[in-house]
Coordinates of C-alpha atoms and ligand atoms in Angstrom, one line a residue:
M1 CA -10.8 18.0 14.7
A2 CA -13.9 16.8 12.8
M3 CA -13.0 13.9 10.5
N4 CA -12.8 14.6 6.8
P5 CA -16.2 13.2 5.4
M6 CA -14.6 11.3 2.6
L7 CA -12.2 9.7 5.1
T8 CA -15.3 8.6 7.1
I9 CA -16.8 6.9 4.1
A10 CA -13.5 5.3 3.1
R11 CA -13.2 3.9 6.7
R12 CA -16.8 2.6 6.4
A13 CA -15.9 0.8 3.1
A14 CA -12.7 -0.6 4.7
E15 CA -14.6 -1.8 7.7
E16 CA -17.1 -3.7 5.5
A17 CA -14.3 -5.3 3.5
G18 CA -12.4 -6.1 6.7
K19 CA -15.4 -8.2 7.9
I20 CA -15.3 -10.2 4.7
L21 CA -11.5 -10.8 5.1
Q22 CA -12.0 -11.9 8.7
L23 CA -14.7 -14.3 7.9
G24 CA -12.6 -15.9 5.1
Q25 CA -9.6 -16.2 7.5
R26 CA -11.7 -18.6 9.7
Q27 CA -12.4 -20.9 6.8
L28 CA -9.2 -20.7 4.7
D29 CA -9.4 -24.3 3.5
Q30 CA -12.8 -23.6 1.8
I31 CA -11.7 -20.6 -0.2
Q32 CA -11.6 -21.0 -3.9
I33 CA -8.3 -19.7 -5.3
E34 CA -7.3 -18.8 -8.9
E35 CA -3.8 -18.2 -10.2
K36 CA -3.7 -15.0 -12.3
G37 CA -0.1 -15.6 -13.2
R38 CA 2.8 -17.6 -11.7
G39 CA 2.5 -17.2 -7.9
D40 CA -0.1 -14.4 -8.4
L41 CA -3.1 -15.6 -6.5
V42 CA -6.7 -14.2 -6.2
S43 CA -9.6 -15.6 -4.3
V44 CA -13.3 -15.1 -4.0
V45 CA -12.5 -13.1 -0.9
D46 CA -10.5 -10.4 -2.9
R47 CA -13.4 -10.1 -5.3
R48 CA -16.2 -9.9 -2.7
A49 CA -14.3 -7.4 -0.6
E50 CA -13.7 -5.2 -3.7
D51 CA -17.4 -5.3 -4.6
V52 CA -18.4 -4.2 -1.2
I53 CA -15.9 -1.3 -1.2
K54 CA -17.0 -0.2 -4.6
N55 CA -20.6 -0.2 -3.6
V56 CA -20.1 1.8 -0.4
L57 CA -17.9 4.5 -2.2
L58 CA -19.9 4.8 -5.5
D59 CA -23.2 4.8 -3.6
K60 CA -22.0 7.9 -1.8
Y61 CA -20.0 9.4 -4.6
P62 CA -21.5 8.2 -7.9
Q63 CA -19.6 10.9 -9.9
H64 CA -16.2 9.7 -8.7
D65 CA -14.0 7.4 -10.7
F66 CA -12.8 4.1 -9.4
L67 CA -9.6 2.0 -10.0
G68 CA -9.6 -1.4 -8.3
E69 CA -7.2 -4.3 -8.5
E70 CA -9.9 -6.8 -9.3
S71 CA -12.5 -4.9 -11.3
G72 CA -10.4 -2.4 -13.3
E73 CA -11.0 1.2 -13.8
T74 CA -13.8 3.6 -14.8
R75 CA -11.7 6.7 -15.5
A76 CA -10.5 7.7 -19.0
S77 CA -7.2 9.2 -17.8
A78 CA -5.6 10.1 -14.5
E79 CA -5.6 13.8 -15.4
E80 CA -9.3 14.0 -16.5
S81 CA -10.5 12.6 -13.3
E82 CA -11.4 15.0 -10.5
Y83 CA -11.6 12.3 -7.9
C84 CA -10.6 8.7 -8.4
W85 CA -10.6 6.0 -5.7
V86 CA -7.7 3.6 -6.0
I87 CA -8.2 0.5 -4.0
D88 CA -6.8 -2.9 -3.2
P89 CA -9.4 -4.9 -1.3
L90 CA -6.7 -7.3 0.1
D91 CA -3.1 -6.3 0.0
G92 CA -1.0 -9.3 1.0
T93 CA -3.1 -12.1 -0.6
T94 CA -0.3 -14.6 -0.3
N95 CA 0.1 -13.9 3.4
Y96 CA -3.7 -14.1 3.8
L97 CA -4.0 -17.5 2.1
H98 CA -1.2 -18.8 4.3
G99 CA -2.9 -17.6 7.5
L100 CA -0.2 -15.0 8.1
P101 CA -1.8 -11.9 9.7
Q102 CA 0.1 -9.3 7.7
F103 CA -2.5 -8.1 5.2
A104 CA -4.7 -5.1 4.8
V105 CA -7.5 -3.3 3.0
S106 CA -6.0 -0.3 1.1
I107 CA -8.2 2.6 0.0
G108 CA -6.6 5.7 -1.6
L109 CA -8.2 8.7 -3.2
L110 CA -6.6 10.8 -6.0
K111 CA -7.6 14.4 -6.6
R112 CA -6.6 15.3 -10.2
G113 CA -4.0 12.5 -10.0
K114 CA -2.5 13.5 -6.6
P115 CA -3.1 11.4 -3.4
E116 CA -5.7 13.2 -1.3
L117 CA -6.5 10.6 1.4
G118 CA -5.5 7.2 2.4
V119 CA -6.9 4.4 4.7
V120 CA -5.0 1.2 5.3
Y121 CA -6.8 -1.3 7.7
N122 CA -5.4 -4.5 9.1
P123 CA -8.5 -6.3 10.5
V124 CA -6.5 -8.8 12.5
S125 CA -4.5 -6.3 14.5
E126 CA -7.4 -3.8 14.3
E127 CA -4.9 -1.1 13.2
W128 CA -6.2 1.8 11.2
F129 CA -3.6 3.9 9.4
T130 CA -5.2 7.0 8.0
A131 CA -4.1 10.3 6.4
A132 CA -5.5 13.3 4.6
R133 CA -3.2 15.6 2.6
G134 CA -1.9 18.4 4.8
E135 CA -3.6 17.0 7.9
G136 CA -1.0 14.4 9.1
A137 CA -1.1 10.7 9.5
Q138 CA -2.6 8.7 12.3
L139 CA -2.6 5.2 13.7
N140 CA -5.8 4.5 15.6
G141 CA -6.2 8.2 16.2
R142 CA -2.6 8.7 17.4
R143 CA -0.4 11.0 15.3
L144 CA 2.4 9.3 13.4
R145 CA 6.0 10.5 12.9
V146 CA 8.8 8.8 11.1
S147 CA 12.1 7.9 12.8
G148 CA 14.9 10.4 13.1
L149 CA 17.5 7.7 12.6
R150 CA 20.6 8.8 10.6
D151 CA 22.7 5.7 11.0
G152 CA 22.2 3.3 8.1
G153 CA 24.1 0.7 10.0
R154 CA 21.1 0.5 12.5
A155 CA 18.4 0.7 9.9
I156 CA 16.0 -1.9 8.6
A157 CA 14.0 -1.5 5.4
A158 CA 11.3 -3.6 3.8
T159 CA 11.1 -4.5 0.2
G160 CA 9.1 -6.8 -2.1
F161 CA 10.1 -9.2 -4.9
P162 CA 8.7 -8.5 -8.4
F163 CA 8.0 -12.2 -8.9
R164 CA 5.7 -11.5 -11.9
D165 CA 8.6 -10.3 -14.1
P166 CA 11.9 -12.3 -14.3
D167 CA 13.9 -9.3 -15.6
L168 CA 12.8 -7.1 -12.8
L169 CA 13.6 -9.9 -10.4
T170 CA 17.2 -10.1 -11.6
R171 CA 17.4 -6.3 -11.0
Q172 CA 16.0 -6.7 -7.6
Y173 CA 18.8 -9.0 -6.5
A174 CA 21.3 -6.4 -7.6
L175 CA 19.4 -3.7 -5.6
L176 CA 19.3 -5.9 -2.5
A177 CA 23.1 -6.5 -2.7
S178 CA 23.7 -2.8 -3.0
V179 CA 21.3 -1.7 -0.3
L180 CA 22.6 -4.4 2.2
Q181 CA 26.1 -2.8 1.9
E182 CA 24.7 0.3 3.7
I183 CA 21.9 -0.8 6.1
A184 CA 21.6 -3.4 8.8
D185 CA 19.0 -5.7 7.3
V186 CA 16.0 -6.1 5.0
R187 CA 12.5 -7.4 5.6
R188 CA 10.0 -8.9 3.1
L189 CA 6.7 -8.6 5.0
G190 CA 4.3 -9.1 2.1
S191 CA 2.0 -6.1 2.0
A192 CA 3.3 -3.0 0.3
A193 CA 0.5 -0.9 1.9
L194 CA 1.5 -2.0 5.4
D195 CA 5.2 -1.5 4.5
L196 CA 4.6 2.1 3.9
C197 CA 2.5 2.5 7.0
F198 CA 5.2 0.8 9.1
V199 CA 7.7 3.5 7.8
A200 CA 5.1 6.1 8.9
A201 CA 4.8 4.4 12.3
N202 CA 8.6 4.1 12.8
R203 CA 8.5 0.3 12.8
L204 CA 10.7 0.3 9.6
D205 CA 13.3 2.9 8.7
G206 CA 12.7 2.5 5.0
Y207 CA 11.0 0.7 2.1
F208 CA 11.7 0.2 -1.6
E209 CA 10.0 -1.8 -4.3
M210 CA 9.6 -1.9 -8.1
G211 CA 7.0 -3.6 -10.3
I212 CA 4.4 -2.2 -8.0
K213 CA 0.8 -1.1 -8.9
P214 CA -1.1 2.1 -8.0
W215 CA -3.5 0.3 -5.7
D216 CA -0.6 -1.2 -3.7
I217 CA 0.8 2.2 -2.7
C218 CA -1.7 4.9 -3.3
A219 CA -3.0 5.1 0.3
G220 CA 0.2 4.1 2.0
L221 CA 2.4 6.6 0.3
L222 CA 0.3 9.5 1.5
I223 CA 0.3 8.0 5.0
A224 CA 4.1 7.8 4.9
Q225 CA 4.4 11.4 3.5
E226 CA 2.1 12.8 6.1
A227 CA 4.1 11.2 8.8
G228 CA 7.1 13.1 7.5
A229 CA 8.7 10.5 5.2
I230 CA 10.3 11.3 1.9
V231 CA 8.7 9.2 -0.8
S232 CA 9.9 9.1 -4.4
D233 CA 10.5 7.0 -7.5
F234 CA 14.0 5.6 -8.0
S235 CA 15.1 8.7 -9.8
G236 CA 14.0 10.9 -6.9
G237 CA 10.9 12.1 -8.8
Q238 CA 7.2 11.9 -7.9
D239 CA 6.1 9.4 -10.6
M240 CA 5.7 6.5 -8.2
L241 CA 2.3 5.5 -9.4
E242 CA 3.1 5.8 -13.1
R243 CA 6.5 4.1 -12.9
G244 CA 5.6 1.4 -10.5
E245 CA 8.6 2.0 -8.3
I246 CA 8.9 3.6 -4.9
V247 CA 11.4 4.3 -2.2
A248 CA 10.5 5.8 1.2
G249 CA 12.2 6.7 4.5
N250 CA 13.1 9.5 6.7
I251 CA 15.2 12.2 5.1
Y252 CA 18.5 10.5 5.9
L253 CA 17.4 6.9 5.1
H254 CA 15.6 8.0 1.9
K255 CA 18.9 9.5 0.7
I256 CA 20.9 6.4 1.6
L257 CA 18.5 4.1 -0.2
L258 CA 18.2 6.3 -3.3
T259 CA 22.0 6.4 -3.6
R260 CA 22.3 2.6 -3.2
L261 CA 19.5 2.0 -5.8
A262 CA 21.3 4.4 -8.2
A263 CA 24.6 2.6 -7.6
A264 CA 23.0 -0.7 -8.6
A265 CA 21.3 0.6 -11.8
Ligands
IPD1 C1 1.3 -7.5 -3.3 C2 1.9 -7.1 -2.0 C3 3.3 -7.4 -1.9 C4 4.1 -6.7 -3.1 C5 3.5 -7.2 -4.4 C6 2.0 -6.9 -4.4 P1 -1.3 -8.4 -3.5 O1 -0.1 -7.2 -3.4 O2 1.7 -5.7 -1.8 O3 3.9 -6.9 -0.7 O4 5.4 -7.2 -3.0 O5 4.1 -6.5 -5.5 O6 1.4 -7.3 -5.7 O7 -1.1 -9.1 -4.7 O8 -1.1 -9.2 -2.3 O9 -2.5 -7.5 -3.5
CA2 CA1 -1.6 -5.4 -3.6
CA3 CA1 -4.7 -7.4 -3.8

């Protein structure tokens, strides 16, 4: 099948950003870091990578809107926008700055507010997770399919800690306690985009997080859905981007996680 042209451009943008991330990894001690908030780091690498992505995408599609973690947004509202690119140039900055190879470039595209395509690229492992709505999800060209696991007792799920907000963090501890009653174990891998791709690739059975931003999950959630995962907010609805909360898994695990999250609320 010929590749979707917008996916080709998104891949090109991700590849350029990936080069910048790779270069920075080799000279971590020289990277200037700023703290946006407590434990919330940003570096020149994040900014440079976002600029490159923005240039590649808007050069090709000047009429499209853009929402990037580091440079903000150009659209007036999600509904008004025909196409809006939603990007995180470096998802997993904390890992990156520690030399942990779990980070990625995340490029999503919304069409009238709905995820249309997604590219998540880990330049270290050279893994490309891609999806276009209705066309399935792939890892380096190989079709992805979520696990068929039904037994919560054998399942592992990833999560993230909403460290920017003390109230949410307290809630997260309750969620963790509740979820751990039902599943085997929990992982905190440090990149929401890759967490969702790992659900798609059957490396994780589930994933849940709150206090999350659109650029963290826009691409990954479509990749998970296109691999057959059920993805929702904590109420079972589809307002993941607006509410900043997300739970994903195969049909059985999604239900188990959703029930445990509700029990902790
Ligand atoms: C973070 C990662 C992390 C998630 C945080 C995000 P960043 O993104 O996705 O896994 O738990 O909520 O902010 O700051 O590294 O781009
Ligand atoms: Ca992020
Ligand atoms: Ca980021």
